[in-house]
Amino acid sequence: MSENERYEAVIGLEVHVELGTKTKIFCNCPTTFGGEPNTQVCPVCLGLPGVLPVLNEKVLRYALRAALALNCEVARFSRFDRKNYPYPDLPKNYQISQYDLPLARNGYVEVNGRRIRIKRLHLEEDAGKLLHEGDGAQDKWSLVDYNRAGVPLAEIVSEPDIRTPSEARAYLESLKAILQYIGVSDCKMEEGSLRCDTNVSVRRKGETGFGTRTELKNLNSFKAVEKSLEYEIARQISVLEDGEEVVQETRAWDESREITVPLRGKEEAHDYRYFPDPDLVPVVVDQALLDEIRKEIPELPSAKRQRFIREYGIPEYDAGVLTADKRLADFFDECASRYRDPKVVSNWLMGEYLKYANATGLSFAEIPVTPEGLVELLNLQDEGVISGKIAKTVFEEMLKTGERPSEIVKKRGLVQISDENAIYAVVDEVIASNPNVVRDYLGGKEKAFGFLVGQVMKATGGKANPAKVNAALKKRLGKE
Ligand code: ADP
Ligand code: MG
Ligand code: ZN
């Protein structure tokens, strides 16, 4: 048994998600991403004296939606606290957060058949952003942008139920899908609207207690979450194998070197001198509000996945891929309900469509092709107007322009050639100009036939009906 197999990892995630309200959590400043620095600020989010924060109702409603979708118990009474620490990105020197009375607790997310429990979900305000400028030791300074200060965040803390780096990634992907489905966040990791810190420890298999953990920061992609955990687990195991002890600390993931490096010692709750914020009234949630919010929750990814399998008869794998994103799922749903064979739709989406999205880096919202367009394309193929090969060419153009397939086919003269006379004419030409290949074929070399078919397709720009080309060639070569 290798040393790695004698250990298992224990992982818990702390996820910060930016709630997509138009305005900030305690003031009316806009939350739009990418504005000129310090143009989206006011005395409240700048923490000037004499002003009072007021909770944005929409923020509360979004957080409640998230709490219910994550199967949490919502607290009827919760409150905001001040988390004190001095840092230039924090204008008040404290962050308004929730400490001992969070908005929700005890939820769970189903990940590949395992339940990952959620310990708590609470609301807090985001801090500003520091920009480090200059390049030399003498020539270095920092600027601060407070546009992000006061942007609403929900912090979602899991129990240490995760056991592998890939499971951590799957958990995060499930979480993201759920939050996107319920429309409370765009969850763009690259814009920081979904941020994740991981906590990890290792223990010998069979042990029930937990080992000492480290916390990893600076994880700005799913890949970084997975890779950094892999590295850190191996590091902790080798520390223990060397007879030493893991130190509880916060470490940063160094993306370029692919290692974790110590950042600081672990801070404790008392370091923050938490106390209830006297400027804000407690949050009281009644049954009527909860009932109302529950109605706002749409069909969630796992339910949709089950329905796709049941209603459309597609494989579980396909259903998983297609429901990972709401837009993709809706796209499939619309096509599949109108087209005779949902598996064909799934193949196109999981194949050409996802390939294009990955290659271009475009989001599904940015790709102009519509469900009606794809269904029309599939019908054109079924009716024999275009060949399967041409269908791919047409789809490529649809992905770029969103144009209707019938328009593209007409404009580019891509209609399939099914006319027998036209096909025989090309077949005769190909036979005449490839006497050696014909001889090989007649002499028993089956592969030569494929070459001849290819020549006909080439001569017709891929537009000849392949079944008819096959039949015509066989007939001419006396094999039919
Ligand atoms: P703190 O209050 O110190 O931040 P929490 O109990 O809130 O600690 O846990 C923070 C995160 O660390 C949670 O996601 C939790 O699941 C995880 N965690 C706690 N203990 C361990 C451990 N021994 N190993 C791995 N993860 C842990
Ligand atoms: Mg914590
Ligand atoms: Zn403001």
Coordinates of C-alpha atoms and ligand atoms in Angstrom, one line a residue:
M1 CA 0.0 0.0 0.0
S2 CA 1.5 3.4 -0.9
E3 CA 1.5 6.0 1.8
N4 CA -1.3 8.0 0.0
E5 CA -3.7 5.0 0.2
R6 CA -3.3 4.8 4.0
Y7 CA -4.7 8.3 4.4
E8 CA -7.9 10.0 3.6
A9 CA -8.6 13.7 3.2
V10 CA -11.2 15.7 5.0
I11 CA -12.4 18.8 3.2
G12 CA -14.8 21.6 3.9
L13 CA -15.5 24.6 1.7
E14 CA -16.3 28.2 2.5
V15 CA -17.9 29.8 -0.5
H16 CA -18.6 33.5 -1.0
V17 CA -21.2 34.3 -3.6
E18 CA -22.1 37.8 -4.7
L19 CA -25.8 38.2 -4.8
G20 CA -26.9 39.8 -8.1
T21 CA -29.0 42.6 -6.8
K22 CA -28.8 46.0 -8.6
T23 CA -27.8 47.8 -5.5
K24 CA -25.6 47.2 -2.5
I25 CA -26.6 45.5 0.8
F26 CA -26.9 48.6 3.0
C27 CA -27.1 51.5 0.6
N28 CA -28.4 52.4 -2.9
C29 CA -25.1 52.3 -4.8
P30 CA -25.0 50.2 -7.9
T31 CA -23.2 46.9 -7.9
T32 CA -22.3 46.8 -11.6
F33 CA -18.9 45.1 -12.3
G34 CA -16.1 47.0 -13.9
G35 CA -17.0 50.6 -13.2
E36 CA -14.4 53.4 -13.0
P37 CA -12.8 53.1 -9.5
N38 CA -14.7 54.9 -6.7
T39 CA -17.6 56.0 -8.8
Q40 CA -20.1 53.6 -7.1
V41 CA -19.8 54.8 -3.6
C42 CA -21.7 56.9 -1.0
P43 CA -21.3 57.9 2.6
V44 CA -22.8 54.6 3.8
C45 CA -20.5 52.2 1.9
L46 CA -17.5 54.5 2.5
G47 CA -18.3 54.3 6.3
L48 CA -18.4 58.0 6.9
P49 CA -19.6 59.1 10.3
G50 CA -23.2 60.0 10.9
V51 CA -24.8 57.6 8.4
L52 CA -26.9 54.5 9.0
P53 CA -27.0 51.3 7.0
V54 CA -30.4 49.8 6.0
L55 CA -30.7 46.2 4.8
N56 CA -31.7 45.9 1.2
E57 CA -34.9 43.7 1.1
K58 CA -34.0 42.2 -2.2
V59 CA -30.7 40.9 -0.7
L60 CA -32.6 39.2 2.1
R61 CA -35.0 37.6 -0.4
Y62 CA -32.2 36.3 -2.6
A63 CA -30.4 34.9 0.4
L64 CA -33.6 33.2 1.6
R65 CA -34.1 31.7 -1.8
A66 CA -30.5 30.3 -1.7
A67 CA -31.1 29.0 1.8
L68 CA -34.3 27.1 0.8
A69 CA -32.8 25.8 -2.4
L70 CA -29.9 24.4 -0.3
N71 CA -32.3 22.7 2.0
C72 CA -31.4 24.9 5.0
E73 CA -33.4 25.7 8.1
V74 CA -34.0 29.5 8.0
A75 CA -33.6 31.3 11.3
R76 CA -36.7 33.2 12.3
F77 CA -34.4 35.7 14.1
S78 CA -30.9 36.5 13.0
R79 CA -28.8 39.6 13.3
F80 CA -25.8 41.4 11.9
D81 CA -22.5 41.7 13.8
R82 CA -19.3 43.7 13.3
K83 CA -16.2 41.7 12.4
N84 CA -13.4 44.1 13.3
Y85 CA -10.1 44.2 11.6
P86 CA -8.1 47.1 10.2
Y87 CA -7.3 46.9 6.5
P88 CA -7.2 49.6 3.8
D89 CA -9.9 47.9 1.8
L90 CA -12.3 48.1 4.7
P91 CA -13.4 51.7 5.1
K92 CA -15.1 51.3 8.5
N93 CA -12.4 49.0 9.9
Y94 CA -15.1 46.4 10.5
Q95 CA -17.1 44.3 8.1
I96 CA -20.8 43.9 8.7
S97 CA -21.4 40.1 8.8
Q98 CA -23.4 37.5 10.7
Y99 CA -21.7 35.6 13.5
D100 CA -23.5 33.5 16.1
L101 CA -27.0 34.0 14.6
P102 CA -26.7 33.3 10.9
L103 CA -29.6 33.5 8.5
A104 CA -29.7 29.8 7.9
R105 CA -28.2 26.5 9.0
N106 CA -28.2 22.7 8.4
G107 CA -28.7 22.4 4.7
Y108 CA -27.2 20.0 2.2
V109 CA -26.3 19.5 -1.4
E110 CA -26.6 16.2 -3.2
V111 CA -23.3 15.5 -5.0
N112 CA -23.1 12.3 -7.1
G113 CA -25.4 10.5 -4.7
R114 CA -23.6 11.8 -1.5
R115 CA -25.0 14.4 0.7
I116 CA -22.6 17.2 1.6
R117 CA -24.0 19.1 4.5
I118 CA -24.1 22.8 4.7
K119 CA -23.3 24.2 8.1
R120 CA -24.5 27.7 7.7
L121 CA -25.4 30.4 5.2
H122 CA -25.0 34.0 6.3
L123 CA -25.1 37.5 4.8
E124 CA -22.2 39.9 4.8
E125 CA -20.9 42.9 2.9
D126 CA -17.9 42.7 0.5
A127 CA -14.8 44.8 1.1
G128 CA -13.1 47.1 -1.4
K129 CA -10.3 46.1 -3.7
L130 CA -6.7 46.9 -3.5
L131 CA -4.7 47.6 -6.6
H132 CA -1.0 47.2 -6.3
E133 CA 1.0 49.4 -8.7
G134 CA 4.6 50.1 -9.6
D135 CA 7.3 47.6 -10.2
G136 CA 10.4 48.3 -8.1
A137 CA 11.1 48.1 -4.4
Q138 CA 11.3 52.0 -4.4
D139 CA 8.5 52.4 -6.8
K140 CA 5.5 50.6 -5.4
W141 CA 2.2 51.8 -4.1
S142 CA -1.3 50.6 -3.6
L143 CA -4.6 52.2 -4.6
V144 CA -8.0 51.3 -3.3
D145 CA -11.3 51.0 -5.2
Y146 CA -14.4 51.0 -2.9
N147 CA -16.9 50.2 -5.7
R148 CA -17.1 46.6 -4.4
A149 CA -17.4 47.7 -0.7
G150 CA -20.9 46.9 0.4
V151 CA -21.7 44.5 -2.4
P152 CA -23.9 41.8 -0.9
L153 CA -22.4 38.4 -0.3
A154 CA -23.8 35.1 1.0
E155 CA -21.2 32.9 2.7
I156 CA -22.0 29.3 2.4
V157 CA -19.9 27.0 4.7
S158 CA -20.0 23.3 4.3
E159 CA -19.4 20.6 7.0
P160 CA -16.2 18.7 6.5
D161 CA -18.0 16.0 4.5
I162 CA -16.0 16.2 1.3
R163 CA -13.3 13.4 0.9
T164 CA -11.5 14.1 -2.4
P165 CA -10.4 17.0 -4.5
S166 CA -12.7 16.0 -7.4
E167 CA -15.6 15.8 -5.0
A168 CA -14.8 19.3 -3.8
R169 CA -15.0 20.5 -7.4
A170 CA -18.2 18.6 -8.0
Y171 CA -19.7 20.2 -4.9
L172 CA -18.7 23.6 -6.1
E173 CA -20.2 23.0 -9.5
S174 CA -23.4 21.8 -8.0
L175 CA -23.6 24.8 -5.8
K176 CA -22.9 27.1 -8.7
A177 CA -25.6 25.4 -10.8
I178 CA -28.2 25.7 -8.0
L179 CA -27.4 29.4 -7.4
Q180 CA -27.6 30.1 -11.1
Y181 CA -30.9 28.2 -11.5
I182 CA -32.5 30.3 -8.8
G183 CA -31.2 33.5 -10.3
V184 CA -29.5 34.9 -7.3
S185 CA -26.0 35.1 -8.7
D186 CA -24.2 34.9 -12.0
C187 CA -21.5 32.9 -10.2
K188 CA -18.7 34.1 -12.4
M189 CA -15.5 32.9 -10.8
E190 CA -13.4 35.0 -13.1
E191 CA -15.2 38.2 -12.0
G192 CA -15.1 37.2 -8.4
S193 CA -18.8 36.7 -7.9
L194 CA -18.1 33.1 -6.8
R195 CA -15.1 32.8 -4.5
C196 CA -14.0 29.7 -2.6
D197 CA -11.6 28.9 0.2
T198 CA -10.9 25.3 1.1
N199 CA -10.1 23.7 4.4
V200 CA -8.3 20.4 4.4
S201 CA -6.8 17.9 6.7
V202 CA -5.7 14.3 6.4
R203 CA -6.1 11.3 8.7
R204 CA -5.3 7.7 8.6
K205 CA -8.1 5.6 7.1
G206 CA -10.4 4.2 9.7
E207 CA -9.8 7.1 12.1
T208 CA -12.9 9.1 13.1
G209 CA -11.3 12.2 14.6
F210 CA -10.1 15.0 12.4
G211 CA -6.5 16.0 11.8
T212 CA -5.2 19.6 11.9
R213 CA -6.4 21.6 8.9
T214 CA -5.0 24.3 6.7
E215 CA -7.1 26.8 4.8
L216 CA -6.3 27.6 1.2
K217 CA -7.0 30.9 -0.4
N218 CA -6.6 32.5 -3.9
L219 CA -8.6 29.9 -5.7
N220 CA -10.1 31.5 -8.7
S221 CA -11.1 28.6 -10.9
F222 CA -12.5 25.1 -10.4
K223 CA -9.2 23.7 -11.6
A224 CA -7.3 25.7 -8.9
V225 CA -9.7 24.3 -6.2
E226 CA -8.9 20.7 -7.4
K227 CA -5.2 21.1 -8.0
S228 CA -4.4 23.0 -4.8
L229 CA -6.2 20.3 -2.8
E230 CA -4.3 17.6 -4.5
Y231 CA -1.0 19.3 -3.7
E232 CA -1.9 20.2 -0.2
I233 CA -3.1 16.7 0.7
A234 CA 0.2 15.2 -0.6
R235 CA 2.1 17.8 1.3
Q236 CA 0.3 17.1 4.6
I237 CA 0.8 13.4 4.2
S238 CA 4.5 13.8 3.7
V239 CA 4.7 16.1 6.8
L240 CA 3.0 13.3 8.9
E241 CA 5.2 10.6 7.3
D242 CA 8.2 12.6 8.3
G243 CA 7.0 12.4 11.9
E244 CA 6.2 16.0 12.0
E245 CA 2.9 17.9 12.7
V246 CA 0.7 19.9 10.3
V247 CA 0.6 23.5 11.4
Q248 CA -2.9 25.1 11.4
E249 CA -2.5 28.0 9.1
T250 CA -3.8 29.9 6.1
R251 CA -1.9 29.1 2.8
A252 CA -2.1 30.6 -0.6
W253 CA -2.2 28.7 -3.9
D254 CA 0.6 29.8 -6.2
E255 CA -1.0 29.3 -9.6
S256 CA 2.2 29.6 -11.6
R257 CA 4.3 27.3 -9.4
E258 CA 1.4 25.0 -8.6
I259 CA 2.2 24.8 -4.9
T260 CA 0.7 26.1 -1.7
V261 CA 2.7 28.6 0.4
P262 CA 2.2 29.8 4.0
L263 CA 0.3 33.1 4.2
R264 CA -0.4 33.6 7.8
G265 CA -1.3 31.8 11.0
K266 CA -4.9 30.9 11.6
E267 CA -6.9 33.7 13.1
E268 CA -9.4 32.9 15.8
A269 CA -12.9 34.3 16.2
H270 CA -11.8 36.4 19.2
D271 CA -9.2 38.1 17.0
Y272 CA -12.2 39.8 15.4
R273 CA -13.9 41.1 18.5
Y274 CA -17.3 40.3 17.0
F275 CA -20.3 42.1 18.5
P276 CA -23.8 42.9 17.4
D277 CA -24.0 45.9 15.1
P278 CA -26.1 48.5 17.0
D279 CA -26.9 50.3 13.7
L280 CA -29.0 47.5 12.3
V281 CA -32.3 45.9 13.5
P282 CA -32.4 42.1 13.8
V283 CA -33.7 40.2 10.8
V284 CA -37.1 38.6 11.5
V285 CA -38.4 36.2 8.9
D286 CA -42.1 35.0 9.2
Q287 CA -43.8 32.0 7.7
A288 CA -45.7 34.2 5.1
L289 CA -42.4 35.5 3.7
L290 CA -40.9 32.0 3.6
D291 CA -44.0 30.6 1.8
E292 CA -43.7 33.4 -0.8
I293 CA -40.0 32.7 -1.4
R294 CA -40.5 29.0 -1.7
K295 CA -42.8 29.7 -4.7
E296 CA -40.0 31.6 -6.4
I297 CA -37.8 28.5 -6.6
P298 CA -37.8 26.8 -10.0
E299 CA -37.1 23.2 -10.8
L300 CA -33.6 22.6 -9.5
P301 CA -30.7 20.8 -11.3
S302 CA -31.2 17.4 -9.7
A303 CA -35.0 17.4 -10.3
K304 CA -34.4 18.5 -13.9
R305 CA -31.8 15.8 -14.4
Q306 CA -34.3 13.1 -13.3
R307 CA -37.0 14.6 -15.5
F308 CA -34.8 14.6 -18.6
I309 CA -34.0 10.9 -18.0
R310 CA -37.6 10.0 -17.4
E311 CA -39.3 12.2 -20.1
Y312 CA -36.7 12.2 -22.9
G313 CA -35.0 8.8 -22.2
I314 CA -31.5 10.3 -22.5
P315 CA -28.6 8.6 -20.6
E316 CA -27.9 9.8 -17.1
Y317 CA -24.5 11.1 -18.2
D318 CA -26.1 13.3 -20.8
A319 CA -28.7 14.6 -18.3
G320 CA -25.9 15.5 -15.9
V321 CA -24.0 17.5 -18.5
L322 CA -27.0 19.2 -19.9
T323 CA -28.4 20.3 -16.5
A324 CA -25.1 21.6 -15.1
D325 CA -26.1 25.0 -16.7
K326 CA -29.6 26.3 -16.7
R327 CA -29.4 28.0 -20.0
L328 CA -28.1 24.8 -21.6
A329 CA -30.8 22.8 -19.9
D330 CA -33.5 25.1 -21.1
F331 CA -32.1 25.0 -24.6
F332 CA -32.2 21.2 -24.6
D333 CA -35.6 21.1 -23.0
E334 CA -37.1 23.3 -25.8
C335 CA -35.5 21.3 -28.6
A336 CA -36.2 17.9 -27.1
S337 CA -39.9 18.7 -26.6
R338 CA -40.2 19.5 -30.3
Y339 CA -38.0 17.0 -31.9
R340 CA -38.7 13.3 -32.4
D341 CA -35.3 12.0 -31.0
P342 CA -34.0 13.8 -27.9
K343 CA -30.8 11.8 -27.9
V344 CA -29.9 13.4 -31.3
V345 CA -30.4 16.8 -29.7
S346 CA -28.3 15.9 -26.8
N347 CA -25.5 14.7 -29.1
W348 CA -25.5 18.0 -31.0
L349 CA -25.4 20.0 -27.8
M350 CA -22.8 17.9 -26.0
G351 CA -20.8 17.7 -29.2
E352 CA -20.7 20.7 -31.6
Y353 CA -22.3 23.2 -29.3
L354 CA -20.2 22.6 -26.2
K355 CA -17.0 22.3 -28.3
Y356 CA -17.7 25.7 -29.8
A357 CA -18.4 27.2 -26.4
N358 CA -15.2 25.8 -25.0
A359 CA -13.1 26.8 -28.0
T360 CA -14.3 30.4 -28.1
G361 CA -14.7 30.9 -24.4
L362 CA -18.2 32.3 -25.1
S363 CA -21.0 31.9 -22.5
F364 CA -24.2 30.3 -23.6
A365 CA -25.9 33.7 -23.5
E366 CA -23.4 35.0 -26.1
I367 CA -23.9 32.2 -28.6
P368 CA -26.8 33.3 -30.9
V369 CA -28.1 30.0 -32.1
T370 CA -31.7 29.3 -30.9
P371 CA -33.6 26.1 -30.1
E372 CA -35.9 26.7 -33.0
G373 CA -32.8 26.9 -35.2
L374 CA -31.4 23.6 -34.1
V375 CA -34.7 21.8 -34.5
E376 CA -35.1 23.3 -38.0
L377 CA -31.6 22.1 -38.9
L378 CA -32.4 18.5 -37.7
N379 CA -35.6 18.5 -39.7
L380 CA -33.7 19.7 -42.8
Q381 CA -31.4 16.7 -42.4
D382 CA -34.3 14.3 -41.8
E383 CA -36.0 15.5 -44.9
G384 CA -32.9 14.8 -46.9
V385 CA -32.5 18.5 -47.9
I386 CA -29.0 18.5 -46.5
S387 CA -26.5 15.7 -45.6
G388 CA -25.2 15.1 -42.1
K389 CA -21.9 16.6 -43.2
I390 CA -23.5 19.8 -44.5
A391 CA -25.6 20.0 -41.4
K392 CA -22.4 20.4 -39.4
T393 CA -21.2 23.1 -41.7
V394 CA -24.5 24.9 -41.4
F395 CA -24.5 24.6 -37.6
E396 CA -21.0 26.1 -37.5
E397 CA -22.4 29.2 -39.1
M398 CA -25.5 29.2 -36.9
L399 CA -23.3 29.2 -33.9
K400 CA -21.5 32.3 -35.1
T401 CA -24.4 34.3 -36.6
G402 CA -27.6 32.8 -35.2
E403 CA -29.0 32.8 -38.8
R404 CA -31.7 30.3 -39.6
P405 CA -30.4 27.1 -41.2
S406 CA -32.8 27.3 -44.2
E407 CA -31.4 30.8 -44.9
I408 CA -27.8 29.6 -44.7
V409 CA -28.6 26.6 -46.9
K410 CA -30.2 28.8 -49.5
K411 CA -27.6 31.5 -49.4
R412 CA -24.7 29.2 -49.8
G413 CA -26.3 26.7 -52.1
L414 CA -25.9 23.8 -49.8
V415 CA -29.0 21.8 -50.8
Q416 CA -28.2 18.2 -51.0
I417 CA -27.9 16.7 -54.4
S418 CA -30.4 13.7 -54.6
D419 CA -31.0 13.9 -58.3
E420 CA -30.0 10.6 -59.7
N421 CA -28.8 11.9 -63.1
A422 CA -26.6 14.5 -61.5
I423 CA -25.1 11.9 -59.2
Y424 CA -24.5 9.4 -62.0
A425 CA -22.8 12.1 -64.0
V426 CA -20.3 12.7 -61.2
V427 CA -19.9 9.0 -60.5
D428 CA -19.1 8.3 -64.1
E429 CA -16.5 11.0 -64.1
V430 CA -14.8 9.7 -60.9
I431 CA -14.7 6.1 -62.3
A432 CA -13.2 7.3 -65.6
S433 CA -10.5 9.3 -63.9
N434 CA -9.5 6.7 -61.4
P435 CA -8.9 3.5 -63.4
N436 CA -6.3 2.1 -61.0
V437 CA -8.6 2.4 -57.9
V438 CA -11.5 0.9 -59.8
R439 CA -9.2 -2.1 -60.7
D440 CA -8.1 -2.5 -57.1
Y441 CA -11.7 -2.5 -56.0
L442 CA -12.8 -5.0 -58.6
G443 CA -9.8 -7.1 -57.5
G444 CA -11.2 -7.3 -54.0
K445 CA -9.8 -4.3 -52.2
E446 CA -12.9 -3.1 -50.3
K447 CA -11.1 0.0 -49.0
A448 CA -10.9 1.4 -52.6
F449 CA -14.6 1.9 -52.6
G450 CA -14.5 4.4 -49.8
F451 CA -11.9 6.3 -51.7
L452 CA -14.3 6.5 -54.7
V453 CA -17.2 7.7 -52.5
G454 CA -14.9 10.3 -51.1
Q455 CA -14.0 11.6 -54.6
V456 CA -17.7 11.9 -55.5
M457 CA -18.4 13.8 -52.3
K458 CA -15.4 16.0 -52.9
A459 CA -16.5 16.8 -56.4
T460 CA -19.9 17.8 -55.2
G461 CA -18.6 19.9 -52.3
G462 CA -20.0 17.4 -49.8
K463 CA -23.5 17.9 -51.1
A464 CA -24.3 14.6 -52.7
N465 CA -26.7 12.3 -50.9
P466 CA -24.2 9.7 -49.5
A467 CA -26.7 6.8 -49.7
K468 CA -27.4 7.6 -53.4
V469 CA -23.7 7.9 -54.2
N470 CA -23.1 4.5 -52.7
A471 CA -25.9 2.9 -54.7
A472 CA -24.8 4.6 -57.9
L473 CA -21.2 3.5 -57.6
K474 CA -22.1 -0.1 -56.8
K475 CA -24.4 -0.2 -59.8
R476 CA -21.9 1.2 -62.1
L477 CA -19.2 -1.1 -60.9
G478 CA -21.5 -4.1 -61.4
K479 CA -21.7 -5.0 -57.7
E480 CA -25.4 -4.4 -57.4
Ligands
ADP1 P1 -13.7 28.5 11.8 O1 -14.8 29.0 12.7 O2 -12.4 28.3 12.4 O3 -13.7 29.2 10.5 P2 -15.4 26.4 11.0 O4 -15.8 25.4 11.9 O5 -16.4 27.4 10.6 O6 -14.1 27.0 11.5 O7 -15.0 25.6 9.7 C1 -14.5 26.3 8.5 C2 -14.5 25.3 7.4 O8 -13.5 24.3 7.7 C3 -15.7 24.5 7.2 O9 -16.0 24.4 5.9 C4 -15.4 23.2 7.9 O10 -16.2 22.2 7.2 C5 -14.0 23.0 7.6 N1 -13.3 22.2 8.6 C6 -13.4 22.3 9.9 N2 -12.5 21.4 10.5 C7 -11.9 20.8 9.5 C8 -10.9 19.8 9.5 N3 -10.3 19.2 10.6 N4 -10.4 19.4 8.3 C9 -10.9 19.9 7.2 N5 -11.9 20.8 7.2 C10 -12.3 21.3 8.3
MG2 MG -14.8 30.5 9.0
ZN3 ZN -23.0 53.3 -1.1

